[in-house]
């Protein structure tokens, strides 16, 4: 037999869990009797996940003075009784909307809170209020028989389904409840996926905007770069580089590597790159510039164990000579016509930034010649393995690799692409560390 919805207006307590039991006339409003009562938890909590051990709970919100509405006995898919909780108005409903409610059955004829419905009111004002009140709950709209248009509008506004008031039966309602709960769960999963994609796109735009744009207007040097962050699905890692031309015609290039390759290291790398560009345009060079960058690093890093390696090159306006500073970083590779590619001298390098307070980084003069190609890189390019063994490529292996590619006539972007791809193939897959490679060419 259908169970009438009780009419008492006392403050409701927790449901009994027995939907098919008779309601006690002397019991609290909104409850099916026959089970223990308890304190009502705070509203607005997330709905309890439904599994094979969880009873579905239905909150019915309706105000029917004639008492014609009755909710039939219902069982869930596992044969367990669907628990029923009732509210005569939205104020009561808010108190009953606890974290164990899975679905709401709302009578669309219920007036909006604090007012009497009129013909000029939006017919779905109450539904919209419930949807705002319970954004994470499934909602079924209850409408007059044959009023499919209003029911469809309720679904368009946000309800999961609609039912006709005088056609309720246990099988139809229990199936509708299960369907509404699963559809709400699917909608939430789809929304989370969409939000995740939007965040990923936003992060990608942000990271792409943080990658450097070389400022070489007026220079005859050709620029190329390759960048592969080590962390999955990222555009930015702990490696960083930049190239600018100052008003006196000097071209300054830099490449660096913050230890680690997570988002914090990527952010610190961006800070160091921007600081380097600003200090370079301010006229700092060599030891003075690196000493100031170390101060930036010491102020911005999360702990004293964070350090960064750095290589800076300042190329004279005539392009034939350069100043080189190394802070714990691998030495650049230079190739010139008629001579094998080789590493620039490393004897006068200093420690990585952030390791020794008050350290110094001497600037050494390097003769480049009239035609040359200078490659700056991070250690991610040389620390990949060769095959399945523990042997690493190393600087010597990288030099041999670049020499072969140069002998094939590769230059610029093609040279960098082929070099990075071969290093990756030798490693047997993606490299674990960030990789940044910067190439400057001077041709007559």
CSV table of C-alpha atoms in Angstrom, one decimal:
chain,number,residue,atom,x,y,z
A,1,UNK,CA,0.0,0.0,0.0
A,2,UNK,CA,1.2,3.6,-0.6
A,3,UNK,CA,2.5,5.4,2.4
A,4,UNK,CA,0.9,8.8,3.0
A,5,UNK,CA,3.3,11.7,3.5
A,6,UNK,CA,2.9,12.9,7.1
A,7,UNK,CA,1.5,16.3,7.9
A,8,UNK,CA,3.0,17.2,11.3
A,9,UNK,CA,5.1,20.4,11.3
A,10,UNK,CA,7.5,19.7,14.1
A,11,UNK,CA,11.3,20.0,13.4
A,12,UNK,CA,12.2,16.7,11.6
A,13,UNK,CA,14.9,14.3,12.7
A,14,UNK,CA,16.9,11.7,10.8
A,15,UNK,CA,15.0,9.2,8.8
A,16,UNK,CA,14.4,5.6,10.0
A,17,UNK,CA,15.6,3.8,6.9
A,18,UNK,CA,12.3,2.0,6.6
A,19,UNK,CA,10.4,3.5,3.6
A,20,UNK,CA,7.7,0.9,3.6
A,21,UNK,CA,6.8,1.0,7.3
A,22,UNK,CA,3.8,2.9,8.5
A,23,UNK,CA,4.3,6.5,9.6
A,24,UNK,CA,3.5,7.1,13.2
A,25,UNK,CA,1.0,10.0,13.8
A,26,UNK,CA,2.8,11.0,16.9
A,27,UNK,CA,6.3,10.9,15.4
A,28,UNK,CA,8.4,13.8,14.2
A,29,UNK,CA,7.5,15.5,10.9
A,30,UNK,CA,9.2,14.3,7.8
A,31,UNK,CA,10.1,10.9,9.2
A,32,UNK,CA,9.1,7.3,8.6
A,33,UNK,CA,9.0,5.6,12.0
A,34,UNK,CA,10.3,2.2,13.0
A,35,UNK,CA,14.1,3.1,13.3
A,36,UNK,CA,16.4,5.1,15.5
A,37,UNK,CA,16.5,8.9,15.3
A,38,UNK,CA,19.6,11.0,15.4
A,39,UNK,CA,20.9,14.5,15.1
A,40,UNK,CA,20.6,16.1,11.7
A,41,UNK,CA,24.1,16.9,10.3
A,42,UNK,CA,24.8,20.3,8.7
A,43,UNK,CA,23.3,20.9,5.3
A,44,UNK,CA,25.0,21.6,2.0
A,45,UNK,CA,27.5,18.7,2.4
A,46,UNK,CA,28.5,16.6,-0.6
A,47,UNK,CA,26.2,13.6,-1.2
A,48,UNK,CA,27.3,10.2,0.1
A,49,UNK,CA,28.6,8.0,-2.8
A,50,UNK,CA,26.1,5.2,-3.7
A,51,UNK,CA,27.4,1.7,-3.6
A,52,UNK,CA,26.1,-1.8,-2.9
A,53,UNK,CA,26.0,-1.2,0.9
A,54,UNK,CA,24.4,2.3,0.8
A,55,UNK,CA,20.6,2.8,1.0
A,56,UNK,CA,19.3,5.5,-1.3
A,57,UNK,CA,17.6,8.4,0.5
A,58,UNK,CA,14.9,10.5,-1.1
A,59,UNK,CA,14.0,14.0,0.2
A,60,UNK,CA,10.4,14.8,-0.8
A,61,UNK,CA,9.6,18.6,-0.8
A,62,UNK,CA,5.8,19.3,-1.3
A,63,UNK,CA,2.9,21.0,0.4
A,64,UNK,CA,-0.4,19.3,-0.4
A,65,UNK,CA,-3.2,20.4,2.0
A,66,UNK,CA,-5.6,17.9,0.4
A,67,UNK,CA,-3.2,15.0,1.3
A,68,UNK,CA,-3.6,13.4,-2.1
A,69,UNK,CA,0.1,12.9,-2.7
A,70,UNK,CA,1.5,9.6,-1.5
A,71,UNK,CA,4.8,8.0,-2.0
A,72,UNK,CA,4.7,4.3,-2.8
A,73,UNK,CA,7.0,1.6,-1.3
A,74,UNK,CA,10.3,1.5,-3.2
A,75,UNK,CA,13.4,-0.7,-3.5
A,76,UNK,CA,16.7,0.1,-5.0
A,77,UNK,CA,18.6,-2.0,-7.5
A,78,UNK,CA,19.9,-4.2,-4.7
A,79,UNK,CA,16.5,-4.8,-3.2
A,80,UNK,CA,17.1,-2.5,-0.3
A,81,UNK,CA,14.4,0.0,0.8
A,82,UNK,CA,14.7,3.5,-0.4
A,83,UNK,CA,14.5,5.8,2.6
A,84,UNK,CA,12.1,8.7,2.5
A,85,UNK,CA,12.5,12.1,4.2
A,86,UNK,CA,9.8,14.8,3.7
A,87,UNK,CA,9.6,18.5,4.0
A,88,UNK,CA,6.5,20.8,3.8
A,89,UNK,CA,8.5,23.9,2.7
A,90,UNK,CA,12.0,24.9,1.7
A,91,UNK,CA,13.0,26.0,5.2
A,92,UNK,CA,12.4,22.4,6.4
A,93,UNK,CA,14.0,21.1,3.3
A,94,UNK,CA,17.2,23.0,4.0
A,95,UNK,CA,17.4,21.4,7.5
A,96,UNK,CA,16.8,17.9,6.1
A,97,UNK,CA,19.3,18.3,3.2
A,98,UNK,CA,22.1,16.4,4.8
A,99,UNK,CA,25.1,14.6,3.3
A,100,UNK,CA,23.2,11.2,3.1
A,101,UNK,CA,20.5,12.5,0.8
A,102,UNK,CA,20.9,11.3,-2.8
A,103,UNK,CA,17.9,12.6,-4.6
A,104,UNK,CA,15.2,15.3,-4.2
A,105,UNK,CA,11.6,15.0,-5.3
A,106,UNK,CA,10.2,18.5,-5.7
A,107,UNK,CA,6.6,19.4,-6.3
A,108,UNK,CA,6.7,22.3,-8.8
A,109,UNK,CA,3.5,23.6,-7.3
A,110,UNK,CA,5.3,24.5,-4.1
A,111,UNK,CA,5.4,28.3,-3.7
A,112,UNK,CA,8.8,30.1,-3.6
A,113,UNK,CA,10.1,30.7,0.0
A,114,UNK,CA,8.4,33.5,1.8
A,115,UNK,CA,5.8,34.2,-0.8
A,116,UNK,CA,2.5,33.1,-2.3
A,117,UNK,CA,2.6,32.0,-5.9
A,118,UNK,CA,0.9,34.2,-8.4
A,119,UNK,CA,0.3,33.9,-12.1
A,120,UNK,CA,3.0,36.4,-12.9
A,121,UNK,CA,5.7,34.4,-11.0
A,122,UNK,CA,8.2,32.3,-12.9
A,123,UNK,CA,6.7,28.8,-12.7
A,124,UNK,CA,10.1,27.3,-11.9
A,125,UNK,CA,11.2,29.8,-9.2
A,126,UNK,CA,11.1,27.2,-6.5
A,127,UNK,CA,13.0,24.7,-8.6
A,128,UNK,CA,15.7,27.2,-9.3
A,129,UNK,CA,15.9,27.9,-5.5
A,130,UNK,CA,16.3,24.2,-4.8
A,131,UNK,CA,19.0,23.8,-7.4
A,132,UNK,CA,20.9,26.7,-5.8
A,133,UNK,CA,20.4,25.1,-2.4
A,134,UNK,CA,21.5,21.7,-3.5
A,135,UNK,CA,23.9,22.0,-6.4
A,136,UNK,CA,25.4,18.5,-5.8
A,137,UNK,CA,22.1,16.6,-5.5
A,138,UNK,CA,19.9,14.9,-8.1
A,139,UNK,CA,16.5,16.5,-8.5
A,140,UNK,CA,13.3,15.1,-9.8
A,141,UNK,CA,10.5,17.5,-10.7
A,142,UNK,CA,6.9,16.6,-9.9
A,143,UNK,CA,4.3,18.2,-12.1
A,144,UNK,CA,0.6,17.9,-12.9
A,145,UNK,CA,-0.5,15.0,-15.1
A,146,UNK,CA,-0.1,15.8,-18.8
A,147,UNK,CA,2.0,18.9,-18.2
A,148,UNK,CA,5.0,17.5,-20.1
A,149,UNK,CA,5.9,21.0,-21.3
A,150,UNK,CA,6.5,22.2,-17.8
A,151,UNK,CA,8.4,19.0,-16.9
A,152,UNK,CA,10.7,19.4,-20.0
A,153,UNK,CA,11.4,23.0,-19.0
A,154,UNK,CA,12.3,21.8,-15.5
A,155,UNK,CA,14.9,19.4,-17.0
A,156,UNK,CA,16.2,22.3,-19.2
A,157,UNK,CA,16.6,24.4,-16.1
A,158,UNK,CA,18.6,21.7,-14.3
A,159,UNK,CA,16.4,18.9,-13.0
A,160,UNK,CA,17.5,15.3,-13.9
A,161,UNK,CA,14.0,14.2,-14.9
A,162,UNK,CA,10.3,14.9,-14.3
A,163,UNK,CA,7.3,12.8,-13.2
A,164,UNK,CA,3.6,13.3,-13.3
A,165,UNK,CA,1.9,13.8,-9.9
A,166,UNK,CA,-0.9,11.2,-10.3
A,167,UNK,CA,1.1,8.5,-12.0
A,168,UNK,CA,3.5,7.6,-9.3
A,169,UNK,CA,4.2,3.9,-8.6
A,170,UNK,CA,7.0,2.2,-6.8
A,171,UNK,CA,8.7,0.8,-9.8
A,172,UNK,CA,8.6,4.0,-11.9
A,173,UNK,CA,9.7,6.2,-9.0
A,174,UNK,CA,12.5,3.9,-7.8
A,175,UNK,CA,13.9,3.6,-11.4
A,176,UNK,CA,13.6,7.4,-11.8
A,177,UNK,CA,15.5,8.0,-8.6
A,178,UNK,CA,18.3,5.6,-9.5
A,179,UNK,CA,18.5,7.2,-13.0
A,180,UNK,CA,18.6,10.7,-11.6
A,181,UNK,CA,21.4,9.9,-9.1
A,182,UNK,CA,23.5,8.3,-11.8
A,183,UNK,CA,22.8,11.1,-14.3
A,184,UNK,CA,23.8,13.7,-11.7
A,185,UNK,CA,27.0,11.7,-11.0
A,186,UNK,CA,27.7,11.6,-14.7
A,187,UNK,CA,27.1,15.3,-15.1
A,188,UNK,CA,29.4,16.1,-12.2
A,189,UNK,CA,32.1,13.9,-13.7
A,190,UNK,CA,31.7,15.6,-17.1
A,191,UNK,CA,31.8,19.0,-15.4
A,192,UNK,CA,35.0,18.1,-13.5
A,193,UNK,CA,36.6,16.8,-16.8
A,194,UNK,CA,35.6,20.0,-18.6
A,195,UNK,CA,37.0,22.2,-15.7
A,196,UNK,CA,40.2,20.1,-15.7
A,197,UNK,CA,40.6,20.6,-19.5
A,198,UNK,CA,40.0,24.4,-19.1
A,199,UNK,CA,42.5,24.6,-16.3
A,200,UNK,CA,45.0,22.7,-18.4
A,201,UNK,CA,44.5,25.0,-21.4
A,202,UNK,CA,44.8,28.0,-19.1
A,203,UNK,CA,48.0,26.6,-17.6
A,204,UNK,CA,49.3,25.9,-21.1
A,205,UNK,CA,48.6,29.5,-22.2
A,206,UNK,CA,50.3,30.8,-19.0
A,207,UNK,CA,53.4,28.6,-19.5
A,208,UNK,CA,53.6,29.4,-23.2
A,209,UNK,CA,53.5,33.1,-22.3
A,210,UNK,CA,56.4,32.6,-19.8
A,211,UNK,CA,58.7,31.1,-22.5
A,212,UNK,CA,61.2,33.8,-23.7
A,213,UNK,CA,61.0,35.8,-26.9
A,214,UNK,CA,64.5,36.6,-28.1
A,215,UNK,CA,65.2,40.3,-28.6
A,216,UNK,CA,67.8,40.3,-31.4
A,217,UNK,CA,66.5,43.2,-33.6
A,218,UNK,CA,69.5,44.7,-35.5
A,219,UNK,CA,71.7,41.6,-35.0
A,220,UNK,CA,73.0,39.5,-37.9
A,221,UNK,CA,73.1,36.4,-35.6
A,222,UNK,CA,70.7,33.6,-36.3
A,223,UNK,CA,68.8,32.1,-33.3
A,224,UNK,CA,67.3,28.7,-32.7
A,225,UNK,CA,66.1,26.9,-29.6
A,226,UNK,CA,64.5,23.6,-28.4
A,227,UNK,CA,62.8,23.0,-25.1
A,228,UNK,CA,61.4,19.8,-23.6
A,229,UNK,CA,60.2,19.9,-20.0
A,230,UNK,CA,60.8,16.7,-18.0
A,231,UNK,CA,57.5,16.7,-16.1
A,232,UNK,CA,54.5,15.1,-17.8
A,233,UNK,CA,52.0,17.3,-19.8
A,234,UNK,CA,53.9,20.5,-19.0
A,235,UNK,CA,55.3,23.2,-21.2
A,236,UNK,CA,57.7,24.7,-18.7
A,237,UNK,CA,60.3,23.1,-16.5
A,238,UNK,CA,63.2,24.1,-14.3
A,239,UNK,CA,65.4,24.9,-17.3
A,240,UNK,CA,65.4,28.5,-18.7
A,241,UNK,CA,67.1,30.5,-21.4
A,242,UNK,CA,67.1,33.9,-23.0
A,243,UNK,CA,68.8,36.1,-25.6
A,244,UNK,CA,68.8,39.9,-25.9
A,245,UNK,CA,70.7,42.5,-27.8
A,246,UNK,CA,71.6,45.7,-25.8
A,247,UNK,CA,71.8,49.2,-27.4
A,248,UNK,CA,75.6,49.0,-27.8
A,249,UNK,CA,75.2,46.0,-30.2
A,250,UNK,CA,76.3,43.3,-27.8
A,251,UNK,CA,74.3,40.1,-27.9
A,252,UNK,CA,73.8,38.4,-24.5
A,253,UNK,CA,72.8,34.8,-24.3
A,254,UNK,CA,72.0,32.8,-21.2
A,255,UNK,CA,70.9,29.2,-20.3
A,256,UNK,CA,70.3,27.8,-16.8
A,257,UNK,CA,68.9,25.0,-14.8
A,258,UNK,CA,67.2,25.0,-11.4
A,259,UNK,CA,67.7,21.7,-9.6
A,260,UNK,CA,64.5,19.6,-9.9
A,261,UNK,CA,61.9,20.0,-12.6
A,262,UNK,CA,58.5,20.5,-10.9
A,263,UNK,CA,56.2,23.6,-11.0
A,264,UNK,CA,58.1,25.4,-8.2
A,265,UNK,CA,61.4,25.0,-10.0
A,266,UNK,CA,59.8,26.2,-13.2
A,267,UNK,CA,58.5,29.3,-11.4
A,268,UNK,CA,61.9,30.0,-10.0
A,269,UNK,CA,63.5,29.5,-13.4
A,270,UNK,CA,61.1,32.1,-14.9
A,271,UNK,CA,62.0,34.6,-12.1
A,272,UNK,CA,65.8,34.1,-12.7
A,273,UNK,CA,65.3,34.5,-16.5
A,274,UNK,CA,63.3,37.8,-16.1
A,275,UNK,CA,65.8,39.0,-13.5
A,276,UNK,CA,68.7,38.2,-15.9
A,277,UNK,CA,67.1,40.2,-18.7
A,278,UNK,CA,66.4,43.2,-16.5
A,279,UNK,CA,69.9,43.2,-15.1
A,280,UNK,CA,71.5,42.8,-18.6
A,281,UNK,CA,69.6,45.8,-19.9
A,282,UNK,CA,70.6,47.7,-16.8
A,283,UNK,CA,74.3,47.2,-17.9
A,284,UNK,CA,75.4,44.4,-15.5
A,285,UNK,CA,77.6,41.7,-16.9
A,286,UNK,CA,79.9,38.9,-15.7
A,287,UNK,CA,80.5,38.5,-12.0
A,288,UNK,CA,78.4,41.5,-11.0
A,289,UNK,CA,75.4,40.1,-12.8
A,290,UNK,CA,75.7,36.5,-11.4
A,291,UNK,CA,76.3,37.8,-7.9
A,292,UNK,CA,73.0,39.8,-8.1
A,293,UNK,CA,71.2,36.7,-9.6
A,294,UNK,CA,72.4,34.7,-6.6
A,295,UNK,CA,70.8,37.2,-4.3
A,296,UNK,CA,67.5,36.8,-6.2
A,297,UNK,CA,67.8,33.0,-6.0
A,298,UNK,CA,68.5,33.2,-2.2
A,299,UNK,CA,65.4,35.4,-1.6
A,300,UNK,CA,63.0,33.4,-3.9
A,301,UNK,CA,63.9,29.8,-3.2
A,302,UNK,CA,61.8,27.7,-0.8
A,303,UNK,CA,64.8,26.2,1.1
A,304,UNK,CA,68.6,26.6,1.2
A,305,UNK,CA,69.1,23.4,-0.7
A,306,UNK,CA,67.8,24.8,-4.0
A,307,UNK,CA,70.5,25.9,-6.4
A,308,UNK,CA,70.8,26.8,-10.1
A,309,UNK,CA,73.5,26.3,-12.7
A,310,UNK,CA,74.0,29.1,-15.3
A,311,UNK,CA,76.0,29.8,-18.4
A,312,UNK,CA,76.2,33.4,-19.8
A,313,UNK,CA,77.8,34.6,-23.0
A,314,UNK,CA,78.1,38.2,-24.2
A,315,UNK,CA,79.1,38.4,-27.8
A,316,UNK,CA,80.9,41.6,-29.0
A,317,UNK,CA,79.1,43.8,-31.6
A,318,UNK,CA,81.6,42.6,-34.3
A,319,UNK,CA,80.7,39.0,-33.5
A,320,UNK,CA,84.3,37.7,-33.3
A,321,UNK,CA,84.8,37.4,-29.6
A,322,UNK,CA,82.8,36.8,-26.5
A,323,UNK,CA,82.9,36.8,-22.7
A,324,UNK,CA,81.9,33.5,-21.0
A,325,UNK,CA,80.8,33.0,-17.4
A,326,UNK,CA,80.0,29.5,-16.0
A,327,UNK,CA,78.3,28.8,-12.7
A,328,UNK,CA,78.4,25.1,-12.3
A,329,UNK,CA,77.1,24.7,-15.8
A,330,UNK,CA,78.3,22.6,-18.8
A,331,UNK,CA,80.5,24.5,-21.2
A,332,UNK,CA,79.0,25.5,-24.6
A,333,UNK,CA,79.9,23.7,-27.8
A,334,UNK,CA,81.4,25.7,-30.7
A,335,UNK,CA,81.7,24.6,-34.3
A,336,UNK,CA,83.7,26.5,-37.0
A,337,UNK,CA,84.4,25.7,-40.7
A,338,UNK,CA,87.4,23.4,-41.2
A,339,UNK,CA,87.6,22.5,-37.5
A,340,UNK,CA,85.8,19.8,-35.4
A,341,UNK,CA,83.1,20.9,-33.0
A,342,UNK,CA,84.6,21.3,-29.5
A,343,UNK,CA,83.7,22.5,-26.0
A,344,UNK,CA,84.8,26.0,-24.9
A,345,UNK,CA,87.3,26.0,-22.0
A,346,UNK,CA,85.9,25.4,-18.5
A,347,UNK,CA,88.9,26.0,-16.3
A,348,UNK,CA,87.7,29.3,-14.8
A,349,UNK,CA,84.1,28.4,-14.0
A,350,UNK,CA,82.5,29.2,-10.6
A,351,UNK,CA,80.1,27.3,-8.4
A,352,UNK,CA,76.3,27.0,-9.1
A,353,UNK,CA,74.2,29.9,-7.8
A,354,UNK,CA,73.0,29.4,-4.3
A,355,UNK,CA,75.8,27.1,-3.1
A,356,UNK,CA,78.4,29.4,-1.7
A,357,UNK,CA,77.6,32.8,-0.2
A,358,UNK,CA,80.0,35.5,-1.6
A,359,UNK,CA,81.2,33.3,-4.5
A,360,UNK,CA,82.8,34.8,-7.6
A,361,UNK,CA,82.4,34.0,-11.3
A,362,UNK,CA,85.3,35.2,-13.4
A,363,UNK,CA,84.5,36.2,-17.0
A,364,UNK,CA,86.9,34.7,-19.5
A,365,UNK,CA,87.5,36.0,-23.0
A,366,UNK,CA,86.9,33.6,-25.9
A,367,UNK,CA,87.9,34.1,-29.6
A,368,UNK,CA,85.1,33.0,-31.9
A,369,UNK,CA,86.3,33.9,-35.3
A,370,UNK,CA,84.5,35.1,-38.4
A,371,UNK,CA,82.1,32.2,-38.9
A,372,UNK,CA,80.8,30.0,-36.1
A,373,UNK,CA,77.9,28.2,-34.4
A,374,UNK,CA,77.6,28.3,-30.6
A,375,UNK,CA,75.4,25.8,-28.8
A,376,UNK,CA,74.3,26.3,-25.2
A,377,UNK,CA,72.5,23.4,-23.4
A,378,UNK,CA,71.4,22.0,-20.1
A,379,UNK,CA,72.5,18.8,-18.5
A,380,UNK,CA,69.3,17.1,-19.5
A,381,UNK,CA,70.8,16.7,-23.0
A,382,UNK,CA,73.9,14.8,-21.8
A,383,UNK,CA,72.5,12.8,-18.8
A,384,UNK,CA,70.3,10.5,-20.9
A,385,UNK,CA,71.2,6.8,-20.9
A,386,UNK,CA,72.6,4.9,-23.9
A,387,UNK,CA,70.3,1.9,-24.4
A,388,UNK,CA,69.2,-0.2,-21.4
A,389,UNK,CA,72.5,0.0,-19.5
A,390,UNK,CA,73.6,2.6,-16.9
A,391,UNK,CA,76.0,4.3,-19.3
A,392,UNK,CA,75.1,7.9,-20.0
A,393,UNK,CA,75.7,9.9,-23.1
A,394,UNK,CA,77.9,12.5,-21.5
A,395,UNK,CA,79.5,15.5,-23.0
A,396,UNK,CA,81.9,13.5,-25.2
A,397,UNK,CA,78.9,11.5,-26.6
A,398,UNK,CA,77.0,14.7,-27.3
A,399,UNK,CA,80.0,16.2,-29.1
A,400,UNK,CA,80.4,13.1,-31.3
A,401,UNK,CA,76.6,13.2,-32.0
A,402,UNK,CA,76.7,16.9,-33.0
A,403,UNK,CA,79.7,16.4,-35.2
A,404,UNK,CA,78.0,13.7,-37.2
A,405,UNK,CA,74.9,15.9,-37.7
A,406,UNK,CA,77.0,18.8,-38.8
A,407,UNK,CA,78.8,16.5,-41.3
A,408,UNK,CA,75.4,15.8,-42.7
A,409,UNK,CA,74.9,19.5,-43.4
A,410,UNK,CA,72.4,20.2,-40.7
A,411,UNK,CA,72.2,23.6,-39.1
A,412,UNK,CA,69.8,25.8,-37.0
A,413,UNK,CA,66.5,24.3,-36.1
A,414,UNK,CA,67.2,21.1,-38.0
A,415,UNK,CA,70.4,20.5,-36.1
A,416,UNK,CA,68.7,21.0,-32.7
A,417,UNK,CA,65.7,18.9,-33.6
A,418,UNK,CA,67.9,16.0,-34.9
A,419,UNK,CA,70.2,16.2,-31.9
A,420,UNK,CA,67.4,16.1,-29.3
A,421,UNK,CA,65.5,13.4,-31.1
A,422,UNK,CA,68.6,11.2,-31.3
A,423,UNK,CA,69.4,11.7,-27.6
A,424,UNK,CA,65.8,10.6,-26.8
A,425,UNK,CA,66.1,7.6,-29.0
A,426,UNK,CA,69.4,6.6,-27.4
A,427,UNK,CA,67.7,6.9,-24.0
A,428,UNK,CA,65.0,4.5,-25.2
A,429,UNK,CA,62.2,7.0,-24.6
A,430,UNK,CA,61.4,10.3,-23.0
A,431,UNK,CA,64.2,11.9,-21.0
A,432,UNK,CA,63.6,12.2,-17.3
A,433,UNK,CA,65.1,15.7,-17.0
A,434,UNK,CA,64.3,19.0,-18.6
A,435,UNK,CA,66.2,19.7,-21.8
A,436,UNK,CA,66.9,23.2,-23.2
A,437,UNK,CA,69.2,23.9,-26.1
A,438,UNK,CA,70.1,27.3,-27.6
A,439,UNK,CA,71.9,27.9,-30.8
A,440,UNK,CA,73.5,31.1,-32.2
A,441,UNK,CA,75.0,31.2,-35.7
A,442,UNK,CA,77.2,33.8,-37.4
A,443,UNK,CA,77.8,33.5,-41.1
A,444,UNK,CA,79.6,36.0,-43.3
